[in-house]
Amino acid sequence: MWLSRIARAAASGGLPAPLSRCIPVSEFYIGGALDKYISIPNLTRQPLLKRWWQHFFIVETDKTIWTNAVTIGLILFFSGWLSTPPMEKLDMVYLNGEKSRILNAWHNEGKRPALAMALQGGWIRYFLRGLDHPFSLNEKKDALFKMRENYLIAKHPGVQYPFVFRHFNKVQTPDVLEVHVYPTPQAHTDWKNAPHH
């Protein structure tokens, strides 16, 4: 393709001259290929709103006409059902969702990103929502607990859950482990075939 352009330019005596003015869209859009394939033909010669009214209230084809799809799209667009939440609600919507937790676990493999997520929620509440006190008392205690947990994880290798009960006990099992099983089930009365009173 580029070889043919070079050959054409050489045959015409060089490259084409630069444009002397800005070409408006109307010069190459109206009547061209774009207009042929993109514009919707109005074969009935009726106004759009009249056709819309007929499709909804006169023609009884159930959800097979383009006006239904366009109407649903307009409802979704103007109602905002599918729009993303505003930045002020990131800590209420996104950070508590599955996508955020999966991405945090993926990018922090082998780590515990709970403290970073809590601090990020406070950052959002302070800077985006404008709260002067972004952490409640319980959230402060929770953040300090997570900070202590991260310190213990970093200090003691191999301990991932430092506040689980088994980490505080040095369990030593005896050499001979006696396992007491349940007694063997005894024969019981067959109530289905038992004689009735």
mmCIF file of C-alpha atoms in Angstrom:
data_model
loop_
_atom_site.group_PDB
_atom_site.id
_atom_site.type_symbol
_atom_site.label_atom_id
_atom_site.label_comp_id
_atom_site.label_asym_id
_atom_site.label_seq_id
_atom_site.Cartn_x
_atom_site.Cartn_y
_atom_site.Cartn_z
ATOM 1 C CA MET A 1 0.000 0.000 0.000
ATOM 2 C CA TRP A 2 2.762 2.445 0.909
ATOM 3 C CA LEU A 3 4.706 1.405 -2.219
ATOM 4 C CA SER A 4 1.786 2.450 -4.428
ATOM 5 C CA ARG A 5 1.664 5.801 -2.641
ATOM 6 C CA ILE A 6 5.373 6.338 -3.255
ATOM 7 C CA ALA A 7 4.978 5.366 -6.932
ATOM 8 C CA ARG A 8 2.005 7.702 -7.295
ATOM 9 C CA ALA A 9 3.919 10.534 -5.656
ATOM 10 C CA ALA A 10 6.918 9.961 -7.946
ATOM 11 C CA ALA A 11 4.697 9.886 -11.046
ATOM 12 C CA SER A 12 2.931 13.110 -10.082
ATOM 13 C CA GLY A 13 6.185 14.898 -9.494
ATOM 14 C CA GLY A 14 6.556 14.708 -5.721
ATOM 15 C CA LEU A 15 4.489 14.782 -2.581
ATOM 16 C CA PRO A 16 1.149 16.609 -2.524
ATOM 17 C CA ALA A 17 1.124 20.169 -1.299
ATOM 18 C CA PRO A 18 0.073 20.804 2.304
ATOM 19 C CA LEU A 19 -3.458 21.967 2.993
ATOM 20 C CA SER A 20 -4.053 25.673 2.640
ATOM 21 C CA ARG A 21 -7.137 25.697 4.906
ATOM 22 C CA CYS A 22 -9.034 23.601 7.443
ATOM 23 C CA ILE A 23 -11.497 21.233 5.787
ATOM 24 C CA PRO A 24 -14.807 21.070 7.717
ATOM 25 C CA VAL A 25 -16.461 17.744 8.396
ATOM 26 C CA SER A 26 -19.447 18.664 6.253
ATOM 27 C CA GLU A 27 -17.318 18.558 3.081
ATOM 28 C CA PHE A 28 -16.411 14.887 3.377
ATOM 29 C CA TYR A 29 -19.320 13.617 5.498
ATOM 30 C CA ILE A 30 -22.503 14.633 3.661
ATOM 31 C CA GLY A 31 -23.161 12.405 0.677
ATOM 32 C CA GLY A 32 -20.105 10.251 1.282
ATOM 33 C CA ALA A 33 -19.566 6.687 2.450
ATOM 34 C CA LEU A 34 -20.078 7.640 6.095
ATOM 35 C CA ASP A 35 -23.470 9.123 5.368
ATOM 36 C CA LYS A 36 -24.421 6.077 3.295
ATOM 37 C CA TYR A 37 -23.689 3.489 5.991
ATOM 38 C CA ILE A 38 -24.271 5.342 9.265
ATOM 39 C CA SER A 39 -27.417 7.402 8.759
ATOM 40 C CA ILE A 40 -30.768 5.750 9.533
ATOM 41 C CA PRO A 41 -33.065 5.922 6.497
ATOM 42 C CA ASN A 42 -36.542 7.302 7.096
ATOM 43 C CA LEU A 43 -38.396 5.193 4.549
ATOM 44 C CA THR A 44 -41.856 5.973 5.963
ATOM 45 C CA ARG A 45 -41.338 9.763 5.740
ATOM 46 C CA GLN A 46 -42.787 10.160 9.233
ATOM 47 C CA PRO A 47 -41.483 12.139 12.202
ATOM 48 C CA LEU A 48 -39.383 10.181 14.674
ATOM 49 C CA LEU A 49 -41.667 10.818 17.646
ATOM 50 C CA LYS A 50 -44.698 9.596 15.684
ATOM 51 C CA ARG A 51 -42.933 6.330 14.866
ATOM 52 C CA TRP A 52 -41.886 6.059 18.514
ATOM 53 C CA TRP A 53 -45.502 6.476 19.650
ATOM 54 C CA GLN A 54 -46.726 3.884 17.149
ATOM 55 C CA HIS A 55 -44.105 1.344 18.171
ATOM 56 C CA PHE A 56 -45.030 1.655 21.824
ATOM 57 C CA PHE A 57 -48.807 1.968 21.822
ATOM 58 C CA ILE A 58 -50.131 0.846 18.432
ATOM 59 C CA VAL A 59 -47.849 -1.871 17.026
ATOM 60 C CA GLU A 60 -48.041 -4.760 19.475
ATOM 61 C CA THR A 61 -44.766 -6.555 18.880
ATOM 62 C CA ASP A 62 -43.286 -7.371 22.249
ATOM 63 C CA LYS A 63 -39.755 -5.991 22.670
ATOM 64 C CA THR A 64 -38.601 -6.592 19.112
ATOM 65 C CA ILE A 65 -38.334 -3.004 17.886
ATOM 66 C CA TRP A 66 -35.341 -0.682 18.141
ATOM 67 C CA THR A 67 -37.347 1.875 20.122
ATOM 68 C CA ASN A 68 -37.439 -0.472 23.129
ATOM 69 C CA ALA A 69 -33.666 -0.841 23.162
ATOM 70 C CA VAL A 70 -33.147 2.904 22.742
ATOM 71 C CA THR A 71 -35.658 3.669 25.511
ATOM 72 C CA ILE A 72 -33.989 1.244 27.917
ATOM 73 C CA GLY A 73 -30.624 2.790 27.058
ATOM 74 C CA LEU A 74 -31.948 6.298 27.723
ATOM 75 C CA ILE A 75 -33.472 5.210 31.040
ATOM 76 C CA LEU A 76 -30.187 3.611 32.127
ATOM 77 C CA PHE A 77 -28.190 6.657 31.020
ATOM 78 C CA PHE A 78 -30.322 9.323 32.687
ATOM 79 C CA SER A 79 -31.049 7.327 35.845
ATOM 80 C CA GLY A 80 -27.389 6.487 36.438
ATOM 81 C CA TRP A 81 -28.019 2.843 37.329
ATOM 82 C CA LEU A 82 -24.909 1.654 35.466
ATOM 83 C CA SER A 83 -22.671 4.625 36.210
ATOM 84 C CA THR A 84 -19.691 4.224 38.503
ATOM 85 C CA PRO A 85 -19.979 5.559 42.053
ATOM 86 C CA PRO A 86 -18.525 8.986 42.780
ATOM 87 C CA MET A 87 -15.071 9.323 44.298
ATOM 88 C CA GLU A 88 -16.572 10.242 47.671
ATOM 89 C CA LYS A 89 -18.101 6.770 47.983
ATOM 90 C CA LEU A 90 -15.011 4.730 47.133
ATOM 91 C CA ASP A 91 -14.565 3.521 50.701
ATOM 92 C CA MET A 92 -18.238 2.514 50.954
ATOM 93 C CA VAL A 93 -18.565 0.866 47.534
ATOM 94 C CA TYR A 94 -15.273 -0.086 45.903
ATOM 95 C CA LEU A 95 -13.038 -0.893 48.882
ATOM 96 C CA ASN A 96 -15.694 -3.201 50.345
ATOM 97 C CA GLY A 97 -16.299 -5.020 47.075
ATOM 98 C CA GLU A 98 -14.906 -8.282 45.793
ATOM 99 C CA LYS A 99 -12.878 -6.666 43.018
ATOM 100 C CA SER A 100 -10.889 -4.499 45.425
ATOM 101 C CA ARG A 101 -10.167 -7.403 47.772
ATOM 102 C CA ILE A 102 -9.075 -9.716 44.959
ATOM 103 C CA LEU A 103 -6.797 -7.049 43.463
ATOM 104 C CA ASN A 104 -5.303 -6.267 46.875
ATOM 105 C CA ALA A 105 -4.626 -9.938 47.497
ATOM 106 C CA TRP A 106 -3.103 -10.303 44.016
ATOM 107 C CA HIS A 107 -0.772 -7.289 44.293
ATOM 108 C CA ASN A 108 0.213 -8.034 47.917
ATOM 109 C CA GLU A 109 1.015 -11.723 47.671
ATOM 110 C CA GLY A 110 2.126 -13.133 51.013
ATOM 111 C CA LYS A 111 1.331 -9.878 52.828
ATOM 112 C CA ARG A 112 -1.572 -8.566 54.848
ATOM 113 C CA PRO A 113 -2.909 -5.392 53.170
ATOM 114 C CA ALA A 114 -5.686 -4.769 55.717
ATOM 115 C CA LEU A 115 -3.890 -1.817 57.330
ATOM 116 C CA ALA A 116 -3.207 -0.205 53.949
ATOM 117 C CA MET A 117 -6.890 -0.602 53.021
ATOM 118 C CA ALA A 118 -8.013 0.964 56.321
ATOM 119 C CA LEU A 119 -5.662 3.923 55.870
ATOM 120 C CA GLN A 120 -6.837 4.326 52.274
ATOM 121 C CA GLY A 121 -10.435 4.500 53.486
ATOM 122 C CA GLY A 122 -9.468 7.224 55.954
ATOM 123 C CA TRP A 123 -7.636 9.107 53.190
ATOM 124 C CA ILE A 124 -10.789 9.022 51.041
ATOM 125 C CA ARG A 125 -13.017 10.189 53.902
ATOM 126 C CA TYR A 126 -10.646 13.050 54.756
ATOM 127 C CA PHE A 127 -9.592 14.349 51.338
ATOM 128 C CA LEU A 128 -12.540 13.445 49.093
ATOM 129 C CA ARG A 129 -15.497 13.602 51.458
ATOM 130 C CA GLY A 130 -14.117 16.413 53.594
ATOM 131 C CA LEU A 131 -14.514 14.842 57.034
ATOM 132 C CA ASP A 132 -12.251 16.402 59.659
ATOM 133 C CA HIS A 133 -12.318 13.205 61.741
ATOM 134 C CA PRO A 134 -12.141 10.371 59.190
ATOM 135 C CA PHE A 135 -11.698 7.577 61.764
ATOM 136 C CA SER A 136 -14.128 6.613 64.478
ATOM 137 C CA LEU A 137 -12.776 5.281 67.771
ATOM 138 C CA ASN A 138 -13.365 1.682 66.719
ATOM 139 C CA GLU A 139 -11.621 2.275 63.389
ATOM 140 C CA LYS A 140 -8.606 3.762 65.205
ATOM 141 C CA LYS A 141 -8.413 0.721 67.469
ATOM 142 C CA ASP A 142 -8.788 -1.558 64.461
ATOM 143 C CA ALA A 143 -5.997 0.236 62.569
ATOM 144 C CA LEU A 144 -3.673 -0.019 65.597
ATOM 145 C CA PHE A 145 -4.503 -3.725 65.920
ATOM 146 C CA LYS A 146 -3.644 -4.275 62.244
ATOM 147 C CA MET A 147 -0.426 -2.289 62.629
ATOM 148 C CA ARG A 148 0.591 -4.477 65.585
ATOM 149 C CA GLU A 149 -0.326 -7.572 63.596
ATOM 150 C CA ASN A 150 1.862 -6.475 60.675
ATOM 151 C CA TYR A 151 4.767 -5.825 63.070
ATOM 152 C CA LEU A 152 4.483 -9.315 64.568
ATOM 153 C CA ILE A 153 4.292 -10.875 61.102
ATOM 154 C CA ALA A 154 7.460 -9.026 60.044
ATOM 155 C CA LYS A 155 9.296 -9.856 63.277
ATOM 156 C CA HIS A 156 8.458 -13.559 63.496
ATOM 157 C CA PRO A 157 8.941 -15.351 60.152
ATOM 158 C CA GLY A 158 6.478 -18.111 59.414
ATOM 159 C CA VAL A 159 3.694 -16.594 61.536
ATOM 160 C CA GLN A 160 0.963 -15.271 59.305
ATOM 161 C CA TYR A 161 -1.888 -15.059 61.820
ATOM 162 C CA PRO A 162 -0.253 -13.972 65.102
ATOM 163 C CA PHE A 163 -3.476 -13.622 67.095
ATOM 164 C CA VAL A 164 -4.790 -17.116 66.374
ATOM 165 C CA PHE A 165 -4.928 -19.085 69.633
ATOM 166 C CA ARG A 166 -2.582 -21.904 68.625
ATOM 167 C CA HIS A 167 0.358 -19.533 68.173
ATOM 168 C CA PHE A 168 0.339 -18.678 71.890
ATOM 169 C CA ASN A 169 0.614 -22.284 73.092
ATOM 170 C CA LYS A 170 3.615 -24.530 72.703
ATOM 171 C CA VAL A 171 1.716 -27.725 72.038
ATOM 172 C CA GLN A 172 3.656 -30.944 72.763
ATOM 173 C CA THR A 173 1.967 -34.190 71.849
ATOM 174 C CA PRO A 174 2.921 -37.334 73.789
ATOM 175 C CA ASP A 175 4.941 -40.102 72.159
ATOM 176 C CA VAL A 176 2.004 -42.498 72.311
ATOM 177 C CA LEU A 177 -1.155 -40.786 71.203
ATOM 178 C CA GLU A 178 -4.263 -42.502 72.525
ATOM 179 C CA VAL A 179 -7.289 -41.906 70.355
ATOM 180 C CA HIS A 180 -10.588 -42.711 72.032
ATOM 181 C CA VAL A 181 -13.117 -43.724 69.435
ATOM 182 C CA TYR A 182 -16.826 -44.050 69.861
ATOM 183 C CA PRO A 183 -18.103 -47.471 70.930
ATOM 184 C CA THR A 184 -19.216 -49.845 68.217
ATOM 185 C CA PRO A 185 -22.850 -49.195 67.255
ATOM 186 C CA GLN A 186 -25.163 -51.747 68.855
ATOM 187 C CA ALA A 187 -28.222 -53.341 67.329
ATOM 188 C CA HIS A 188 -31.271 -51.164 67.763
ATOM 189 C CA THR A 189 -34.992 -51.635 67.433
ATOM 190 C CA ASP A 190 -36.325 -51.698 63.914
ATOM 191 C CA TRP A 191 -39.247 -49.360 64.410
ATOM 192 C CA LYS A 192 -40.451 -49.770 60.861
ATOM 193 C CA ASN A 193 -41.160 -53.487 61.202
ATOM 194 C CA ALA A 194 -41.897 -53.513 64.940
ATOM 195 C CA PRO A 195 -45.315 -54.864 66.014
ATOM 196 C CA HIS A 196 -47.884 -52.214 66.706
ATOM 197 C CA HIS A 197 -49.973 -51.979 69.865
#
